[in-house]
PDB file of C-alpha atoms in Angstrom:
ATOM      1  CA  MET Y 655      68.212-145.249  81.480  1.00  0.00           C
ATOM      2  CA  LYS Y 656      71.640-143.626  81.450  1.00  0.00           C
ATOM      3  CA  TYR Y 657      74.364-145.797  79.927  1.00  0.00           C
ATOM      4  CA  ILE Y 658      78.064-145.056  80.513  1.00  0.00           C
ATOM      5  CA  ALA Y 659      80.349-145.906  77.570  1.00  0.00           C
ATOM      6  CA  TYR Y 660      84.157-145.870  77.786  1.00  0.00           C
ATOM      7  CA  GLY Y 661      85.232-148.076  74.861  1.00  0.00           C
ATOM      8  CA  SER Y 662      83.891-148.854  71.406  1.00  0.00           C
ATOM      9  CA  ASN Y 663      80.382-147.766  72.430  1.00  0.00           C
ATOM     10  CA  MET Y 664      81.711-144.205  72.455  1.00  0.00           C
ATOM     11  CA  VAL Y 665      81.730-144.460  68.638  1.00  0.00           C
ATOM     12  CA  GLN Y 666      78.490-142.814  67.537  1.00  0.00           C
ATOM     13  CA  GLU Y 667      78.183-144.781  64.279  1.00  0.00           C
ATOM     14  CA  GLN Y 668      78.509-148.084  66.128  1.00  0.00           C
ATOM     15  CA  MET Y 669      75.928-147.079  68.718  1.00  0.00           C
ATOM     16  CA  ALA Y 670      73.545-146.070  65.912  1.00  0.00           C
ATOM     17  CA  VAL Y 671      73.671-149.669  64.663  1.00  0.00           C
ATOM     18  CA  ARG Y 672      73.645-151.380  68.080  1.00  0.00           C
ATOM     19  CA  CYS Y 673      71.111-149.085  69.726  1.00  0.00           C
ATOM     20  CA  PRO Y 674      69.107-147.145  67.137  1.00  0.00           C
ATOM     21  CA  ASP Y 675      67.079-145.265  69.753  1.00  0.00           C
ATOM     22  CA  ALA Y 676      70.088-144.180  71.870  1.00  0.00           C
ATOM     23  CA  LYS Y 677      70.661-140.459  72.347  1.00  0.00           C
ATOM     24  CA  LEU Y 678      74.062-139.058  73.287  1.00  0.00           C
ATOM     25  CA  ILE Y 679      73.592-136.935  76.411  1.00  0.00           C
ATOM     26  CA  GLY Y 680      77.185-135.764  76.684  1.00  0.00           C
ATOM     27  CA  THR Y 681      80.614-136.572  78.020  1.00  0.00           C
ATOM     28  CA  GLY Y 682      82.092-136.704  81.476  1.00  0.00           C
ATOM     29  CA  TYR Y 683      84.435-138.792  83.575  1.00  0.00           C
ATOM     30  CA  ILE Y 684      84.500-141.495  86.213  1.00  0.00           C
ATOM     31  CA  SER Y 685      86.706-140.769  89.232  1.00  0.00           C
ATOM     32  CA  GLY Y 686      88.717-143.371  91.112  1.00  0.00           C
ATOM     33  CA  ALA Y 687      89.099-145.707  88.138  1.00  0.00           C
ATOM     34  CA  ARG Y 688      91.355-146.323  85.183  1.00  0.00           C
ATOM     35  CA  LEU Y 689      90.884-147.706  81.719  1.00  0.00           C
ATOM     36  CA  GLU Y 690      92.394-151.118  80.982  1.00  0.00           C
ATOM     37  CA  PHE Y 691      92.603-153.322  77.904  1.00  0.00           C
ATOM     38  CA  TYR Y 692      92.250-157.081  78.175  1.00  0.00           C
ATOM     39  CA  LEU Y 693      91.639-157.541  74.455  1.00  0.00           C
ATOM     40  CA  HIS Y 694      88.604-155.265  74.977  1.00  0.00           C
ATOM     41  CA  ALA Y 695      88.243-152.202  77.167  1.00  0.00           C
ATOM     42  CA  THR Y 696      87.120-152.204  80.781  1.00  0.00           C
ATOM     43  CA  VAL Y 697      87.448-149.894  83.758  1.00  0.00           C
ATOM     44  CA  GLU Y 698      88.838-150.891  87.119  1.00  0.00           C
ATOM     45  CA  LYS Y 699      88.417-149.088  90.416  1.00  0.00           C
ATOM     46  CA  THR Y 700      91.683-147.737  91.808  1.00  0.00           C
ATOM     47  CA  GLY Y 701      90.517-145.916  94.921  1.00  0.00           C
ATOM     48  CA  ASP Y 702      92.642-142.939  93.875  1.00  0.00           C
ATOM     49  CA  MET Y 703      90.156-140.193  93.034  1.00  0.00           C
ATOM     50  CA  ARG Y 704      92.793-138.444  90.883  1.00  0.00           C
ATOM     51  CA  ASN Y 705      92.444-141.272  88.339  1.00  0.00           C
ATOM     52  CA  ARG Y 706      89.767-140.475  85.786  1.00  0.00           C
ATOM     53  CA  VAL Y 707      88.286-142.255  82.801  1.00  0.00           C
ATOM     54  CA  PRO Y 708      86.528-140.158  80.148  1.00  0.00           C
ATOM     55  CA  VAL Y 709      83.125-141.465  79.131  1.00  0.00           C
ATOM     56  CA  ALA Y 710      80.204-140.816  76.805  1.00  0.00           C
ATOM     57  CA  VAL Y 711      76.772-141.004  78.416  1.00  0.00           C
ATOM     58  CA  TRP Y 712      73.796-142.214  76.411  1.00  0.00           C
ATOM     59  CA  GLU Y 713      70.087-142.338  77.136  1.00  0.00           C
ATOM     60  CA  ILE Y 714      68.906-145.812  76.138  1.00  0.00           C
ATOM     61  CA  ASN Y 715      65.606-147.669  76.327  1.00  0.00           C
ATOM     62  CA  ASP Y 716      64.910-151.283  77.295  1.00  0.00           C
ATOM     63  CA  ARG Y 717      65.304-152.538  73.717  1.00  0.00           C
ATOM     64  CA  ASP Y 718      68.704-150.834  73.416  1.00  0.00           C
ATOM     65  CA  GLU Y 719      69.783-152.342  76.741  1.00  0.00           C
ATOM     66  CA  ARG Y 720      68.843-155.846  75.580  1.00  0.00           C
ATOM     67  CA  SER Y 721      70.821-155.238  72.375  1.00  0.00           C
ATOM     68  CA  LEU Y 722      73.852-154.078  74.373  1.00  0.00           C
ATOM     69  CA  ASP Y 723      73.520-157.077  76.706  1.00  0.00           C
ATOM     70  CA  ARG Y 724      73.849-159.387  73.695  1.00  0.00           C
ATOM     71  CA  TYR Y 725      76.707-157.387  72.183  1.00  0.00           C
ATOM     72  CA  GLU Y 726      78.642-157.194  75.475  1.00  0.00           C
ATOM     73  CA  GLY Y 727      78.108-160.862  76.333  1.00  0.00           C
ATOM     74  CA  PHE Y 728      76.224-160.077  79.546  1.00  0.00           C
ATOM     75  CA  PRO Y 729      76.401-161.769  82.028  1.00  0.00           C
ATOM     76  CA  SER Y 730      79.275-164.058  80.963  1.00  0.00           C
ATOM     77  CA  TYR Y 731      81.835-161.629  79.525  1.00  0.00           C
ATOM     78  CA  TYR Y 732      80.701-158.359  81.140  1.00  0.00           C
ATOM     79  CA  ILE Y 733      78.598-157.623  84.211  1.00  0.00           C
ATOM     80  CA  LYS Y 734      76.588-154.456  84.903  1.00  0.00           C
ATOM     81  CA  GLU Y 735      76.844-152.007  87.788  1.00  0.00           C
ATOM     82  CA  THR Y 736      75.615-148.499  88.540  1.00  0.00           C
ATOM     83  CA  TRP Y 737      78.360-145.871  88.792  1.00  0.00           C
ATOM     84  CA  PRO Y 738      78.433-142.094  89.182  1.00  0.00           C
ATOM     85  CA  VAL Y 739      79.656-139.852  86.376  1.00  0.00           C
ATOM     86  CA  HIS Y 740      80.818-136.246  86.642  1.00  0.00           C
ATOM     87  CA  MET Y 741      79.400-134.647  83.507  1.00  0.00           C
ATOM     88  CA  SER Y 742      81.201-131.954  81.521  1.00  0.00           C
ATOM     89  CA  ASP Y 743      78.485-129.435  82.459  1.00  0.00           C
ATOM     90  CA  GLY Y 744      79.316-129.881  86.180  1.00  0.00           C
ATOM     91  CA  SER Y 745      76.346-132.097  87.027  1.00  0.00           C
ATOM     92  CA  GLN Y 746      76.612-135.645  88.356  1.00  0.00           C
ATOM     93  CA  ILE Y 747      74.486-138.563  87.191  1.00  0.00           C
ATOM     94  CA  ASN Y 748      74.352-142.288  87.918  1.00  0.00           C
ATOM     95  CA  GLY Y 749      74.332-144.723  85.048  1.00  0.00           C
ATOM     96  CA  MET Y 750      74.711-148.328  84.071  1.00  0.00           C
ATOM     97  CA  ILE Y 751      78.209-149.457  83.122  1.00  0.00           C
ATOM     98  CA  TYR Y 752      79.507-152.774  81.802  1.00  0.00           C
ATOM     99  CA  LEU Y 753      82.585-154.151  83.580  1.00  0.00           C
ATOM    100  CA  MET Y 754      84.666-157.005  82.228  1.00  0.00           C
ATOM    101  CA  LYS Y 755      84.235-160.291  84.054  1.00  0.00           C
ATOM    102  CA  MET Y 756      86.247-162.545  81.716  1.00  0.00           C
ATOM    103  CA  ILE Y 757      89.823-161.228  81.599  1.00  0.00           C
ATOM    104  CA  ARG Y 758      91.890-162.056  78.504  1.00  0.00           C
ATOM    105  CA  GLN Y 759      95.572-161.162  78.794  1.00  0.00           C
ATOM    106  CA  SER Y 760      95.869-159.599  75.369  1.00  0.00           C
ATOM    107  CA  PRO Y 761      96.144-156.032  74.077  1.00  0.00           C
ATOM    108  CA  PRO Y 762      93.398-154.681  71.825  1.00  0.00           C
ATOM    109  CA  HIS Y 763      93.428-155.068  68.067  1.00  0.00           C
ATOM    110  CA  THR Y 764      94.730-151.984  66.282  1.00  0.00           C
ATOM    111  CA  GLN Y 765      91.373-151.216  64.625  1.00  0.00           C
ATOM    112  CA  TYR Y 766      89.526-151.458  67.972  1.00  0.00           C
ATOM    113  CA  TYR Y 767      92.011-149.121  69.689  1.00  0.00           C
ATOM    114  CA  GLU Y 768      92.008-146.629  66.811  1.00  0.00           C
ATOM    115  CA  GLY Y 769      88.201-146.579  66.791  1.00  0.00           C
ATOM    116  CA  ILE Y 770      88.198-145.549  70.441  1.00  0.00           C
ATOM    117  CA  ALA Y 771      90.929-142.952  69.832  1.00  0.00           C
ATOM    118  CA  ASN Y 772      88.847-141.477  66.998  1.00  0.00           C
ATOM    119  CA  ALA Y 773      85.795-141.383  69.262  1.00  0.00           C
ATOM    120  CA  TYR Y 774      87.848-139.461  71.851  1.00  0.00           C
ATOM    121  CA  ARG Y 775      88.762-136.929  69.152  1.00  0.00           C
ATOM    122  CA  ARG Y 776      85.200-136.544  67.874  1.00  0.00           C
ATOM    123  CA  LEU Y 777      83.836-136.128  71.405  1.00  0.00           C
ATOM    124  CA  GLY Y 778      86.361-133.405  72.281  1.00  0.00           C
ATOM    125  CA  LEU Y 779      88.475-135.672  74.492  1.00  0.00           C
ATOM    126  CA  SER Y 780      91.717-135.551  72.452  1.00  0.00           C
ATOM    127  CA  SER Y 781      93.900-134.617  75.426  1.00  0.00           C
ATOM    128  CA  GLN Y 782      92.765-137.808  77.167  1.00  0.00           C
ATOM    129  CA  ILE Y 783      94.351-139.985  74.470  1.00  0.00           C
ATOM    130  CA  ARG Y 784      97.809-139.201  75.861  1.00  0.00           C
ATOM    131  CA  THR Y 785      96.845-139.348  79.550  1.00  0.00           C
ATOM    132  CA  VAL Y 786      94.318-142.218  79.635  1.00  0.00           C
ATOM    133  CA  LEU Y 787      94.012-144.203  76.399  1.00  0.00           C
ATOM    134  CA  LYS Y 788      97.696-144.602  75.465  1.00  0.00           C
ATOM    135  CA  PRO Y 789      98.781-145.549  79.025  1.00  0.00           C
ATOM    136  CA  ALA Y 790      96.061-148.249  79.057  1.00  0.00           C
ATOM    137  CA  LEU Y 791      97.447-149.603  75.783  1.00  0.00           C
ATOM    138  CA  ASP Y 792     101.000-149.484  77.163  1.00  0.00           C
ATOM    139  CA  ARG Y 793      99.978-151.431  80.287  1.00  0.00           C
ATOM    140  CA  SER Y 794      98.352-154.106  78.116  1.00  0.00           C
ATOM    141  CA  LEU Y 795     101.535-154.396  76.045  1.00  0.00           C
ATOM    142  CA  GLU Y 796     103.698-154.585  79.187  1.00  0.00           C
ATOM    143  CA  ARG Y 797     101.771-157.661  80.234  1.00  0.00           C
ATOM    144  CA  GLY Y 798     103.821-159.453  77.606  1.00  0.00           C
ATOM    145  CA  TYR Y 799     101.940-159.482  74.332  1.00  0.00           C
ATOM    146  CA  ALA Y 800     102.954-157.799  71.077  1.00  0.00           C
ATOM    147  CA  TRP Y 801     100.524-155.412  69.399  1.00  0.00           C
TER     148      TRP Y 801
END
């Protein structure tokens, strides 16, 4: 199964612990959505296909999916859907993505945010920190909570 990661599950070391059999397939982006922080990361559909969220795509097995379900608090905290991803090699795949169900009006912890920023760098997505990751942080801070 293809699994689409956009937050802390982009961090390869964390995925190695959570899902020991997972294999990183590559990176890509989701169109028509934007990254948001409500304590943790989620993506929200915008309808504007110019909005893009960079993602890492993993191949996972059933055991890895059960592990992720526990970690993500499925089905209480996150739900699962199937979304398309435009891969960096020009192909398009469909994969499973977790979407936040329980919204918490709070920005992310510094360590959580920095872990995602470092994953962007390691995956060759550094330019997306300024255009996607930082604006998501700014929107969470604008909702009235100090970082």
